[in-house]
Amino acid sequence: MKSPEPDRGMPGQESKTHEEPISYGLYLLIWLSLIALTATTVAVAGINLAAFALVVALLIAVTKASLVVNYFMHIKFEDRIFKVFIGIAGFTIFVIYALTFSDVYFRR
Amino acid sequence: MSEITESNAEVLGHAHEEHAHRDDVGAKMGMWIFLLTELLLFTGLFLVYAVYRYYYTKEFHEAGMQTHILFGTVNTMVLLTSSLTMVLSIAAIQRGKKWLSATFLSSTILLGLAFLIIKYVEWSEEIAKGIYPGSPTLLAKSNGEVLFFGLYYTMTGLHAIHVIAGMTILIFMLVFILRNKITKDNYTKLENAGLYWHLVDIIWIFLFPLFYLIN
């Protein structure tokens, strides 16, 4: 697929000219990947991976979520500012988790 | 001089006619900020889950074995498919295909309903087994298991409320499409409603392995 350069430096731009409609086919492909990943994560859950089970399950979940965000939610084709938003939110959540777990882990 | 002014006025008038006081990028940005607050709401709950799972690893494991992997998997597929029909609905309206868009959007709403029905059956089965918050059966179990099921009902319940909210919004969008309020040239409302629907899908993508795939 094409990846139109996000046009920056045009604040207040109102038109949708930068939004070329994505083909039905690409959406279908993303959906197939999501279903395949779901099948994979269920299949993998049956195997005894001990401590890695959670890591693998979460990695697959993150992959699925990024497919949804990038394609279904269109972020891949959006202006850079949207990516900055999501980056800041993601970093904030990371900090919240890191601080909490450093507390939980060292408390004993 | 007068010529320029005239053409300017024409351009301005034309622009005004096409999208009066519209800022599609701004609307979408506002939606995203709202979505991030929703994300933070669920982050708090996921954090509670993570900490208790760390403290009660064995109990969470035991309790996790009791949730129905089949219900969870089918519901994941249902939600992912509803997300597909959602984007297809937007793709159709972008191409000016009103009825195709309405059909896809209706499918999304119906798949949302299917998700809730499956959830209802699943919860009914668990409640029939005596597992619900505060039940004697549950309180007889270990602390970790009580916490697991407390979080299970809270998080999937809050998620289900979001599904209901999403469906309500989508029903409004369907009416807008049918009344030509959402058209080929003006579909930001539909896009923003879609963003909300996808967020609900993403939250489920994380709930699924954490509550159903513990083996």
Tab-separated table of C-alpha atoms in Angstrom:
chain	number	residue	atom	x	y	z
A	1	MET	CA	0.000	0.000	0.000
A	2	LYS	CA	0.899	3.616	-0.264
A	3	SER	CA	1.933	5.598	2.704
A	4	PRO	CA	1.118	9.191	1.914
A	5	GLU	CA	3.530	11.550	3.609
A	6	PRO	CA	1.749	13.209	6.454
A	7	ASP	CA	1.480	16.843	5.501
A	8	ARG	CA	2.851	18.911	8.311
A	9	GLY	CA	3.178	22.589	8.723
A	10	MET	CA	-0.388	23.228	7.698
A	11	PRO	CA	-2.156	24.009	10.933
A	12	GLY	CA	-5.859	24.502	10.648
A	13	GLN	CA	-5.939	22.485	7.515
A	14	GLU	CA	-9.496	21.351	7.060
A	15	SER	CA	-9.631	19.298	3.950
A	16	LYS	CA	-9.319	15.557	3.807
A	17	THR	CA	-7.118	15.603	0.752
A	18	HIS	CA	-4.354	13.676	2.514
A	19	GLU	CA	-6.706	10.834	3.218
A	20	GLU	CA	-6.729	8.520	0.313
A	21	PRO	CA	-9.244	5.794	1.097
A	22	ILE	CA	-7.623	2.513	2.066
A	23	SER	CA	-8.648	-0.461	-0.046
A	24	TYR	CA	-11.136	-3.032	1.225
A	25	GLY	CA	-8.485	-5.652	0.491
A	26	LEU	CA	-5.957	-4.240	2.963
A	27	TYR	CA	-8.579	-4.162	5.722
A	28	LEU	CA	-9.459	-7.761	4.955
A	29	LEU	CA	-5.784	-8.718	5.132
A	30	ILE	CA	-5.378	-7.014	8.528
A	31	TRP	CA	-8.491	-8.816	9.794
A	32	LEU	CA	-7.104	-12.168	8.606
A	33	SER	CA	-3.827	-11.456	10.438
A	34	LEU	CA	-5.752	-10.608	13.603
A	35	ILE	CA	-7.742	-13.844	13.425
A	36	ALA	CA	-4.553	-15.824	12.754
A	37	LEU	CA	-2.828	-14.200	15.746
A	38	THR	CA	-5.831	-15.046	17.942
A	39	ALA	CA	-5.653	-18.677	16.828
A	40	THR	CA	-1.915	-18.656	17.518
A	41	THR	CA	-2.260	-17.255	21.019
A	42	VAL	CA	-4.930	-19.857	21.875
A	43	ALA	CA	-2.782	-22.674	20.464
A	44	VAL	CA	0.299	-21.445	22.311
A	45	ALA	CA	-1.648	-21.280	25.583
A	46	GLY	CA	-2.010	-25.057	25.406
A	47	ILE	CA	1.755	-25.541	25.415
A	48	ASN	CA	3.538	-25.369	28.737
A	49	LEU	CA	5.897	-22.426	28.428
A	50	ALA	CA	6.089	-21.802	32.155
A	51	ALA	CA	7.176	-18.236	32.814
A	52	PHE	CA	7.230	-17.351	29.120
A	53	ALA	CA	3.527	-18.049	28.613
A	54	LEU	CA	2.512	-14.602	29.864
A	55	VAL	CA	5.247	-12.840	27.871
A	56	VAL	CA	4.265	-14.621	24.653
A	57	ALA	CA	0.547	-13.944	25.217
A	58	LEU	CA	1.239	-10.254	25.868
A	59	LEU	CA	3.557	-9.923	22.864
A	60	ILE	CA	0.820	-11.327	20.625
A	61	ALA	CA	-1.727	-8.992	22.231
A	62	VAL	CA	0.541	-5.975	21.638
A	63	THR	CA	1.029	-7.022	18.000
A	64	LYS	CA	-2.735	-7.308	17.528
A	65	ALA	CA	-3.339	-3.951	19.205
A	66	SER	CA	-0.736	-2.231	17.019
A	67	LEU	CA	-2.377	-3.646	13.886
A	68	VAL	CA	-5.723	-2.260	15.035
A	69	VAL	CA	-4.233	1.139	15.954
A	70	ASN	CA	-2.168	1.516	12.777
A	71	TYR	CA	-4.655	0.318	10.196
A	72	PHE	CA	-8.196	0.197	11.611
A	73	MET	CA	-7.630	3.388	13.599
A	74	HIS	CA	-5.639	4.838	10.739
A	75	ILE	CA	-2.703	6.068	12.813
A	76	LYS	CA	-0.120	4.911	10.268
A	77	PHE	CA	-1.563	7.441	7.803
A	78	GLU	CA	-2.281	10.205	10.289
A	79	ASP	CA	-0.372	13.434	11.010
A	80	ARG	CA	2.664	13.113	13.239
A	81	ILE	CA	0.964	14.892	16.156
A	82	PHE	CA	-1.344	11.878	16.659
A	83	LYS	CA	1.664	9.610	17.019
A	84	VAL	CA	3.168	12.037	19.534
A	85	PHE	CA	-0.074	11.884	21.562
A	86	ILE	CA	-0.032	8.125	21.654
A	87	GLY	CA	3.680	8.045	22.408
A	88	ILE	CA	3.260	10.330	25.416
A	89	ALA	CA	0.299	8.300	26.678
A	90	GLY	CA	2.242	5.064	26.249
A	91	PHE	CA	5.252	6.498	28.065
A	92	THR	CA	3.053	7.728	30.930
A	93	ILE	CA	1.536	4.278	31.319
A	94	PHE	CA	5.015	2.731	31.248
A	95	VAL	CA	6.154	5.066	34.037
A	96	ILE	CA	3.077	4.223	36.133
A	97	TYR	CA	3.800	0.502	35.760
A	98	ALA	CA	7.549	0.851	36.359
A	99	LEU	CA	7.083	2.906	39.542
A	100	THR	CA	4.376	0.611	40.907
A	101	PHE	CA	6.377	-2.526	40.255
A	102	SER	CA	9.586	-1.118	41.669
A	103	ASP	CA	7.558	-0.529	44.836
A	104	VAL	CA	5.865	-3.934	44.829
A	105	TYR	CA	9.084	-5.779	44.077
A	106	PHE	CA	11.314	-4.134	46.687
A	107	ARG	CA	8.686	-3.958	49.416
A	108	ARG	CA	9.076	-7.484	50.759
B	1	MET	CA	-8.229	44.690	-7.869
B	2	SER	CA	-11.930	44.226	-7.914
B	3	GLU	CA	-11.390	41.051	-9.819
B	4	ILE	CA	-9.213	39.597	-7.064
B	5	THR	CA	-11.690	40.569	-4.381
B	6	GLU	CA	-14.444	38.988	-6.347
B	7	SER	CA	-12.614	35.706	-6.818
B	8	ASN	CA	-11.602	35.742	-3.161
B	9	ALA	CA	-15.169	36.148	-2.114
B	10	GLU	CA	-16.109	33.330	-4.387
B	11	VAL	CA	-13.480	31.041	-2.926
B	12	LEU	CA	-14.419	31.958	0.620
B	13	GLY	CA	-18.093	31.545	-0.109
B	14	HIS	CA	-17.453	28.207	-1.691
B	15	ALA	CA	-15.352	26.993	1.217
B	16	HIS	CA	-17.981	28.177	3.626
B	17	GLU	CA	-20.649	26.289	1.783
B	18	GLU	CA	-18.707	23.043	1.674
B	19	HIS	CA	-17.651	22.757	5.264
B	20	ALA	CA	-19.038	25.466	7.414
B	21	HIS	CA	-17.063	25.688	10.674
B	22	ARG	CA	-15.636	22.254	10.213
B	23	ASP	CA	-12.296	21.120	11.512
B	24	ASP	CA	-12.058	17.419	10.878
B	25	VAL	CA	-8.508	17.068	12.163
B	26	GLY	CA	-9.427	18.932	15.346
B	27	ALA	CA	-12.486	16.721	15.853
B	28	LYS	CA	-10.384	13.619	15.482
B	29	MET	CA	-7.754	15.004	17.828
B	30	GLY	CA	-10.400	15.640	20.465
B	31	MET	CA	-11.631	12.099	20.059
B	32	TRP	CA	-8.128	10.732	20.528
B	33	ILE	CA	-7.612	12.713	23.722
B	34	PHE	CA	-10.865	11.270	25.030
B	35	LEU	CA	-9.749	7.765	24.028
B	36	LEU	CA	-6.511	8.222	25.951
B	37	THR	CA	-8.477	9.057	29.110
B	38	GLU	CA	-10.436	5.836	28.567
B	39	LEU	CA	-7.144	4.033	28.194
B	40	LEU	CA	-5.985	5.470	31.500
B	41	LEU	CA	-9.187	4.235	33.188
B	42	PHE	CA	-8.487	0.678	32.077
B	43	THR	CA	-4.752	1.045	32.761
B	44	GLY	CA	-5.601	1.479	36.433
B	45	LEU	CA	-7.542	-1.773	36.442
B	46	PHE	CA	-4.843	-3.619	34.512
B	47	LEU	CA	-2.333	-2.339	37.055
B	48	VAL	CA	-4.393	-3.765	39.930
B	49	TYR	CA	-4.602	-7.047	38.029
B	50	ALA	CA	-0.829	-7.092	37.438
B	51	VAL	CA	0.060	-6.423	41.077
B	52	TYR	CA	-2.329	-9.073	42.441
B	53	ARG	CA	-1.255	-11.555	39.826
B	54	TYR	CA	2.299	-10.998	41.025
B	55	TYR	CA	1.267	-11.573	44.670
B	56	TYR	CA	-1.099	-14.498	43.993
B	57	THR	CA	0.428	-16.185	40.959
B	58	LYS	CA	-0.720	-19.687	41.899
B	59	GLU	CA	-4.269	-18.666	42.851
B	60	PHE	CA	-4.684	-16.621	39.657
B	61	HIS	CA	-3.550	-19.662	37.750
B	62	GLU	CA	-6.092	-21.909	39.479
B	63	ALA	CA	-8.908	-19.409	39.001
B	64	GLY	CA	-7.915	-18.728	35.399
B	65	MET	CA	-8.380	-22.393	34.575
B	66	GLN	CA	-12.067	-22.031	35.413
B	67	THR	CA	-12.928	-19.402	32.809
B	68	HIS	CA	-14.230	-20.667	29.474
B	69	ILE	CA	-11.554	-20.443	26.821
B	70	LEU	CA	-14.121	-21.181	24.082
B	71	PHE	CA	-16.430	-18.290	25.019
B	72	GLY	CA	-13.418	-15.996	25.234
B	73	THR	CA	-12.011	-17.066	21.867
B	74	VAL	CA	-15.327	-16.827	20.034
B	75	ASN	CA	-15.947	-13.394	21.535
B	76	THR	CA	-12.490	-12.247	20.436
B	77	MET	CA	-13.265	-13.326	16.873
B	78	VAL	CA	-16.675	-11.618	17.035
B	79	LEU	CA	-15.176	-8.312	18.183
B	80	LEU	CA	-12.334	-8.422	15.646
B	81	THR	CA	-14.854	-9.050	12.880
B	82	SER	CA	-17.021	-6.182	14.131
B	83	SER	CA	-13.952	-3.958	13.860
B	84	LEU	CA	-13.499	-5.097	10.269
B	85	THR	CA	-17.100	-4.274	9.318
B	86	MET	CA	-16.642	-0.917	11.076
B	87	VAL	CA	-13.699	0.128	8.876
B	88	LEU	CA	-15.445	-1.287	5.812
B	89	SER	CA	-18.427	0.922	6.621
B	90	ILE	CA	-16.132	3.968	6.608
B	91	ALA	CA	-14.400	2.785	3.427
B	92	ALA	CA	-17.809	2.438	1.758
B	93	ILE	CA	-19.015	5.921	2.722
B	94	GLN	CA	-15.690	7.365	1.491
B	95	ARG	CA	-16.601	5.907	-1.885
B	96	GLY	CA	-20.122	7.307	-1.660
B	97	LYS	CA	-21.811	3.952	-1.198
B	98	LYS	CA	-24.475	4.817	1.332
B	99	TRP	CA	-26.305	1.502	1.501
B	100	LEU	CA	-23.166	-0.597	1.606
B	101	SER	CA	-21.915	1.581	4.442
B	102	ALA	CA	-25.225	1.227	6.299
B	103	THR	CA	-25.108	-2.560	5.817
B	104	PHE	CA	-21.575	-2.841	7.200
B	105	LEU	CA	-22.442	-0.582	10.117
B	106	SER	CA	-25.541	-2.656	10.912
B	107	SER	CA	-23.337	-5.770	10.882
B	108	THR	CA	-21.032	-4.103	13.411
B	109	ILE	CA	-23.966	-3.340	15.702
B	110	LEU	CA	-25.302	-6.904	15.370
B	111	LEU	CA	-21.854	-8.368	16.107
B	112	GLY	CA	-21.722	-6.162	19.204
B	113	LEU	CA	-25.055	-7.651	20.215
B	114	ALA	CA	-23.722	-11.155	19.566
B	115	PHE	CA	-20.756	-10.376	21.827
B	116	LEU	CA	-23.103	-9.325	24.632
B	117	ILE	CA	-25.311	-12.418	24.212
B	118	ILE	CA	-22.268	-14.715	24.431
B	119	LYS	CA	-21.091	-12.781	27.484
B	120	TYR	CA	-24.548	-13.219	29.027
B	121	VAL	CA	-24.471	-16.992	28.479
B	122	GLU	CA	-20.943	-17.162	29.874
B	123	TRP	CA	-21.728	-15.154	32.993
B	124	SER	CA	-24.960	-17.109	33.525
B	125	GLU	CA	-22.997	-20.326	33.552
B	126	GLU	CA	-20.510	-18.985	36.063
B	127	ILE	CA	-23.224	-17.564	38.278
B	128	ALA	CA	-25.045	-20.932	38.113
B	129	LYS	CA	-21.851	-22.524	39.423
B	130	GLY	CA	-22.058	-20.105	42.334
B	131	ILE	CA	-19.199	-17.882	41.209
B	132	TYR	CA	-20.241	-14.268	41.496
B	133	PRO	CA	-18.979	-11.420	43.700
B	134	GLY	CA	-19.804	-12.090	47.334
B	135	SER	CA	-21.205	-15.593	46.756
B	136	PRO	CA	-20.638	-18.206	49.499
B	137	THR	CA	-18.901	-20.533	47.003
B	138	LEU	CA	-16.474	-17.817	45.987
B	139	LEU	CA	-15.818	-16.584	49.527
B	140	ALA	CA	-14.892	-20.152	50.540
B	141	LYS	CA	-12.019	-19.978	48.032
B	142	SER	CA	-8.603	-18.449	48.616
B	143	ASN	CA	-8.014	-14.705	48.642
B	144	GLY	CA	-6.239	-14.776	45.293
B	145	GLU	CA	-9.164	-16.514	43.600
B	146	VAL	CA	-11.653	-14.069	45.108
B	147	LEU	CA	-9.524	-11.222	43.731
B	148	PHE	CA	-9.266	-12.867	40.321
B	149	PHE	CA	-13.016	-13.235	39.954
B	150	GLY	CA	-13.631	-9.779	41.414
B	151	LEU	CA	-11.374	-8.325	38.720
B	152	TYR	CA	-12.877	-10.623	36.105
B	153	TYR	CA	-16.397	-9.316	36.741
B	154	THR	CA	-15.266	-5.700	37.141
B	155	MET	CA	-13.106	-5.536	34.043
B	156	THR	CA	-15.209	-7.579	31.634
B	157	GLY	CA	-18.286	-5.836	33.075
B	158	LEU	CA	-16.860	-2.350	32.516
B	159	HIS	CA	-15.818	-3.485	29.067
B	160	ALA	CA	-19.369	-4.731	28.348
B	161	ILE	CA	-20.710	-1.307	29.385
B	162	HIS	CA	-18.354	0.194	26.819
B	163	VAL	CA	-19.693	-2.207	24.186
B	164	ILE	CA	-23.225	-1.063	25.000
B	165	ALA	CA	-22.138	2.602	24.814
B	166	GLY	CA	-20.393	1.925	21.507
B	167	MET	CA	-23.465	0.226	20.070
B	168	THR	CA	-25.633	3.175	21.118
B	169	ILE	CA	-23.277	5.589	19.346
B	170	LEU	CA	-23.222	3.371	16.255
B	171	ILE	CA	-27.033	3.251	16.140
B	172	PHE	CA	-27.008	7.070	16.028
B	173	MET	CA	-24.425	6.923	13.239
B	174	LEU	CA	-26.655	4.533	11.294
B	175	VAL	CA	-29.524	7.003	11.558
B	176	PHE	CA	-27.185	9.800	10.393
B	177	ILE	CA	-26.171	7.755	7.357
B	178	LEU	CA	-29.773	6.966	6.476
B	179	ARG	CA	-30.729	10.661	6.825
B	180	ASN	CA	-27.727	11.734	4.722
B	181	LYS	CA	-26.127	13.581	7.640
B	182	ILE	CA	-23.066	11.411	7.152
B	183	THR	CA	-22.015	11.506	3.518
B	184	LYS	CA	-19.075	10.996	1.199
B	185	ASP	CA	-17.836	14.506	2.025
B	186	ASN	CA	-18.648	14.565	5.714
B	187	TYR	CA	-17.974	11.369	7.601
B	188	THR	CA	-15.821	12.452	10.540
B	189	LYS	CA	-18.583	11.489	12.966
B	190	LEU	CA	-18.526	7.953	11.633
B	191	GLU	CA	-14.734	7.836	11.842
B	192	ASN	CA	-14.733	9.020	15.448
B	193	ALA	CA	-17.430	6.534	16.405
B	194	GLY	CA	-15.283	3.899	14.730
B	195	LEU	CA	-12.259	4.963	16.793
B	196	TYR	CA	-14.284	4.403	19.958
B	197	TRP	CA	-15.378	0.977	18.737
B	198	HIS	CA	-11.783	-0.022	17.975
B	199	LEU	CA	-10.632	1.101	21.417
B	200	VAL	CA	-13.220	-1.240	22.935
B	201	ASP	CA	-11.790	-3.963	20.705
B	202	ILE	CA	-8.220	-3.227	21.830
B	203	ILE	CA	-9.174	-3.446	25.501
B	204	TRP	CA	-10.699	-6.857	24.834
B	205	ILE	CA	-7.505	-7.940	23.026
B	206	PHE	CA	-5.715	-7.523	26.386
B	207	LEU	CA	-8.518	-8.847	28.614
B	208	PHE	CA	-8.673	-12.070	26.617
B	209	PRO	CA	-5.187	-13.510	27.358
B	210	LEU	CA	-5.215	-12.227	30.944
B	211	PHE	CA	-8.498	-13.865	31.949
B	212	TYR	CA	-8.940	-16.779	29.562
B	213	LEU	CA	-5.527	-17.984	28.469
B	214	ILE	CA	-4.028	-18.976	31.795
B	215	ASN	CA	-3.127	-22.634	31.489
